[in-house]
Coordinates of C-alpha atoms in Angstrom, one line a residue:
M5 CA 163.6 115.0 136.3
T6 CA 161.5 112.5 138.3
A7 CA 158.2 113.6 139.8
T8 CA 158.2 114.6 143.5
L9 CA 155.3 115.5 145.6
P10 CA 156.5 119.1 146.3
F11 CA 157.1 119.7 142.6
I12 CA 153.7 118.4 141.5
Q13 CA 151.9 120.2 144.3
D14 CA 153.7 123.5 143.5
S15 CA 152.9 123.0 139.8
F16 CA 149.3 122.4 140.5
D17 CA 149.0 125.5 142.7
R18 CA 150.8 127.7 140.1
F19 CA 148.8 126.6 137.2
N20 CA 145.6 126.7 139.1
A21 CA 146.1 130.4 139.7
L22 CA 147.6 131.2 136.3
C23 CA 145.5 129.1 133.9
F24 CA 142.3 128.2 135.8
E25 CA 141.6 131.4 137.7
G26 CA 142.2 129.5 141.0
V27 CA 138.8 127.8 140.8
L28 CA 140.0 124.2 141.2
P29 CA 139.7 122.8 144.8
P30 CA 142.9 121.2 146.2
I31 CA 143.2 117.7 145.1
P32 CA 145.0 114.7 146.7
I33 CA 148.2 113.9 144.7
V34 CA 149.5 110.3 144.7
L35 CA 152.9 109.3 143.3
T36 CA 152.9 105.8 141.7
K37 CA 155.5 103.6 140.0
A38 CA 153.1 102.8 137.2
R39 CA 154.7 102.3 133.7
T40 CA 151.5 102.3 131.7
F41 CA 150.8 106.1 132.2
L42 CA 152.5 109.3 133.2
G43 CA 149.5 111.0 134.8
K44 CA 145.9 110.2 135.6
V45 CA 143.0 111.9 137.3
E46 CA 140.6 109.5 139.1
Y47 CA 137.2 110.3 140.6
R48 CA 134.1 108.6 141.7
G49 CA 130.7 109.1 140.2
V50 CA 127.5 110.0 142.0
R51 CA 125.0 107.6 140.5
G52 CA 121.3 107.9 139.7
L53 CA 118.9 105.6 138.0
F54 CA 120.5 102.3 136.9
G55 CA 123.8 103.6 138.3
L56 CA 124.3 106.2 135.6
V57 CA 126.8 108.8 136.7
T58 CA 125.2 112.2 137.3
A59 CA 128.1 114.0 139.1
N60 CA 131.7 113.4 140.2
K61 CA 133.5 113.5 143.5
D62 CA 136.5 112.1 145.4
F63 CA 139.0 113.4 142.9
R64 CA 142.7 112.5 143.1
M65 CA 145.7 113.0 140.7
K66 CA 148.2 110.2 140.1
I67 CA 151.6 110.9 138.7
S68 CA 154.2 108.2 137.8
T69 CA 157.7 108.4 139.1
S70 CA 158.9 105.8 136.6
F71 CA 159.9 108.3 134.0
D72 CA 162.8 110.8 133.8
L73 CA 161.3 113.8 132.0
P74 CA 162.4 117.4 131.2
R75 CA 160.9 119.8 133.7
E76 CA 158.6 121.5 131.2
E77 CA 157.3 118.2 129.9
L78 CA 156.5 117.1 133.4
E79 CA 154.6 120.4 133.9
D80 CA 152.7 119.7 130.8
V81 CA 151.7 116.3 132.2
V82 CA 150.3 118.1 135.3
L83 CA 148.4 120.6 133.0
H84 CA 147.0 117.8 130.9
E85 CA 145.6 116.2 134.0
M86 CA 144.3 119.5 135.4
I87 CA 142.2 119.9 132.2
H88 CA 140.6 116.5 132.9
Y89 CA 140.0 117.6 136.5
Y90 CA 138.5 120.9 135.4
I91 CA 136.1 119.3 132.9
A92 CA 135.0 116.6 135.4
W93 CA 134.7 118.9 138.3
K94 CA 132.7 121.4 136.3
G95 CA 130.5 118.7 134.8
I96 CA 131.3 119.8 131.3
K97 CA 129.9 117.5 128.7
D98 CA 132.5 116.3 126.2
S99 CA 132.3 114.0 123.1
S100 CA 135.1 111.8 124.4
V101 CA 137.9 111.7 126.9
H102 CA 139.9 114.0 124.7
G103 CA 137.0 115.5 122.9
K104 CA 136.1 119.0 121.7
A105 CA 136.0 120.6 125.2
F106 CA 139.3 119.1 126.2
R107 CA 141.0 120.2 122.9
N108 CA 139.6 123.7 123.1
I109 CA 141.1 124.2 126.6
M110 CA 144.4 122.6 125.7
Q111 CA 144.8 124.7 122.6
Q112 CA 144.0 127.9 124.5
L113 CA 146.5 127.1 127.2
N114 CA 149.2 126.2 124.6
A115 CA 148.6 129.5 122.7
T116 CA 148.3 131.7 125.8
Y117 CA 151.2 130.4 127.9
G118 CA 153.5 128.8 125.3
R119 CA 152.9 125.3 126.6
H120 CA 153.1 122.0 124.6
I121 CA 150.3 120.0 126.1
S122 CA 149.3 117.2 123.9
I123 CA 146.4 114.6 123.7
R124 CA 148.8 111.8 124.3
H125 CA 151.5 112.2 126.9
K126 CA 154.9 112.1 125.3
T127 CA 157.5 109.7 126.6
V128 CA 161.2 109.3 125.9
E129 CA 161.7 106.5 123.4
G130 CA 162.4 103.2 125.1
Q131 CA 161.1 104.2 128.5
L132 CA 157.8 102.5 128.1
P133 CA 158.1 98.8 127.6
A134 CA 156.6 97.4 124.3
K135 CA 154.9 94.7 126.3
D136 CA 153.8 95.3 129.9
T137 CA 153.4 91.9 131.5
G138 CA 151.9 93.6 134.5
T139 CA 149.0 95.0 132.6
S140 CA 145.6 94.2 134.2
R141 CA 143.1 92.1 132.5
H142 CA 139.6 93.5 132.4
Y143 CA 136.2 91.9 131.8
V144 CA 134.2 94.6 130.2
C145 CA 130.4 94.5 129.7
V146 CA 129.0 96.9 127.1
T147 CA 125.3 97.6 127.6
T148 CA 123.1 99.4 125.0
F149 CA 119.9 101.1 126.3
R150 CA 116.7 101.7 124.4
D151 CA 117.6 105.3 123.8
G152 CA 120.8 104.3 122.2
V153 CA 123.1 105.2 125.1
R154 CA 126.0 102.8 125.5
C155 CA 127.6 102.1 128.8
V156 CA 130.4 100.0 130.2
T157 CA 130.8 97.9 133.3
V158 CA 134.2 96.5 134.3
A159 CA 133.1 93.4 136.2
A160 CA 134.8 91.6 139.0
S161 CA 135.6 88.2 137.5
T162 CA 133.6 86.3 140.1
R163 CA 130.4 88.3 139.4
I164 CA 130.2 88.0 135.6
P165 CA 127.4 85.4 135.6
E166 CA 125.3 87.4 138.0
L167 CA 125.8 90.7 136.2
H168 CA 125.1 89.1 132.8
R169 CA 121.8 87.7 134.2
F170 CA 120.8 91.1 135.6
F171 CA 121.7 93.1 132.4
S172 CA 120.0 90.5 130.1
H173 CA 116.7 90.7 132.0
C174 CA 116.7 94.5 132.4
P175 CA 113.8 95.9 130.2
D176 CA 115.7 99.1 129.5
I177 CA 118.8 97.3 128.1
V178 CA 118.4 96.0 124.5
K179 CA 121.9 94.5 124.0
T180 CA 124.6 93.1 126.3
Q181 CA 128.2 92.3 125.0
W182 CA 131.2 91.0 126.9
F183 CA 134.9 91.6 126.1
R184 CA 138.3 90.7 127.7
S185 CA 140.7 93.6 127.4
T186 CA 144.1 94.7 128.7
D187 CA 143.8 98.3 127.6
P188 CA 144.9 100.6 130.5
F189 CA 142.0 102.9 129.6
F190 CA 139.8 100.5 131.7
D191 CA 142.0 100.9 134.8
R192 CA 139.9 104.0 135.6
Y193 CA 136.8 102.0 136.3
P194 CA 136.2 100.0 139.5
H195 CA 135.8 96.3 139.2
S196 CA 132.1 96.1 139.9
R197 CA 130.4 93.4 142.0
T198 CA 127.0 95.0 141.6
P199 CA 125.2 96.4 138.5
K200 CA 126.8 99.7 137.9
V201 CA 127.2 101.2 134.4
Y202 CA 129.2 104.2 133.1
R203 CA 128.3 106.1 130.0
I204 CA 131.0 106.1 127.4
A205 CA 131.4 108.0 124.1
P206 CA 131.1 105.9 120.9
D207 CA 134.6 106.8 119.7
D208 CA 136.2 105.9 123.0
L209 CA 134.4 102.6 123.0
E210 CA 135.6 101.8 119.5
T211 CA 139.1 102.9 120.2
H212 CA 139.6 101.0 123.4
L213 CA 137.9 97.8 122.4
R214 CA 139.7 97.6 119.2
N215 CA 142.1 94.9 120.5
A216 CA 139.7 93.3 122.9
V217 CA 138.5 89.7 122.7
A218 CA 134.7 89.2 122.7
F219 CA 133.1 86.3 124.5
D220 CA 129.5 85.3 124.4
R221 CA 128.8 83.2 127.5
P222 CA 128.6 84.7 131.0
I223 CA 131.5 82.6 132.3
L224 CA 135.2 83.3 132.2
P225 CA 136.6 82.5 128.7

């Protein structure tokens, strides 16, 4: 079946009551024709010093209508995204996007309710194109702070030189690196025109920059 708004909303309400004790606030649901993901939860961070995210707000769930899935698999997509929503809304610290906290909740739901939620959304072979020519190009700045914390900024292309100058002269930042990436992982970040950084787990950084192209100068490569 293809996702519809009534089906996704009904699934969210049922699973919120059944699996999450009804604690999750209603969330806007957006249907999209994206072919790079089945589901995604997006939200905006509340920033403190140096733009570091201290809380999350403005949540929304995006579900793709480009895939024809069995009903139970589509429900598992919704549950997968609800786990992300629960972790972010509760402010639970996790080691990565699908870290220990995510996996613990996922395994508990699978065992208790006979679900088949997985780390990676399953798709029917051949549905997702091997090459997606519509994939966005991202210019990613990785900043390393004195305390070892690493953050990312997905820069608006026209602001790369200004952002590079700012980060390079910031006394709390000891290293600045730039990459060009087409990994859909970076779709979740806004294209920043001002110095905003987002903390990222080391394993996520390594995974999603694996195929990125590094460039040294603060101009478009």
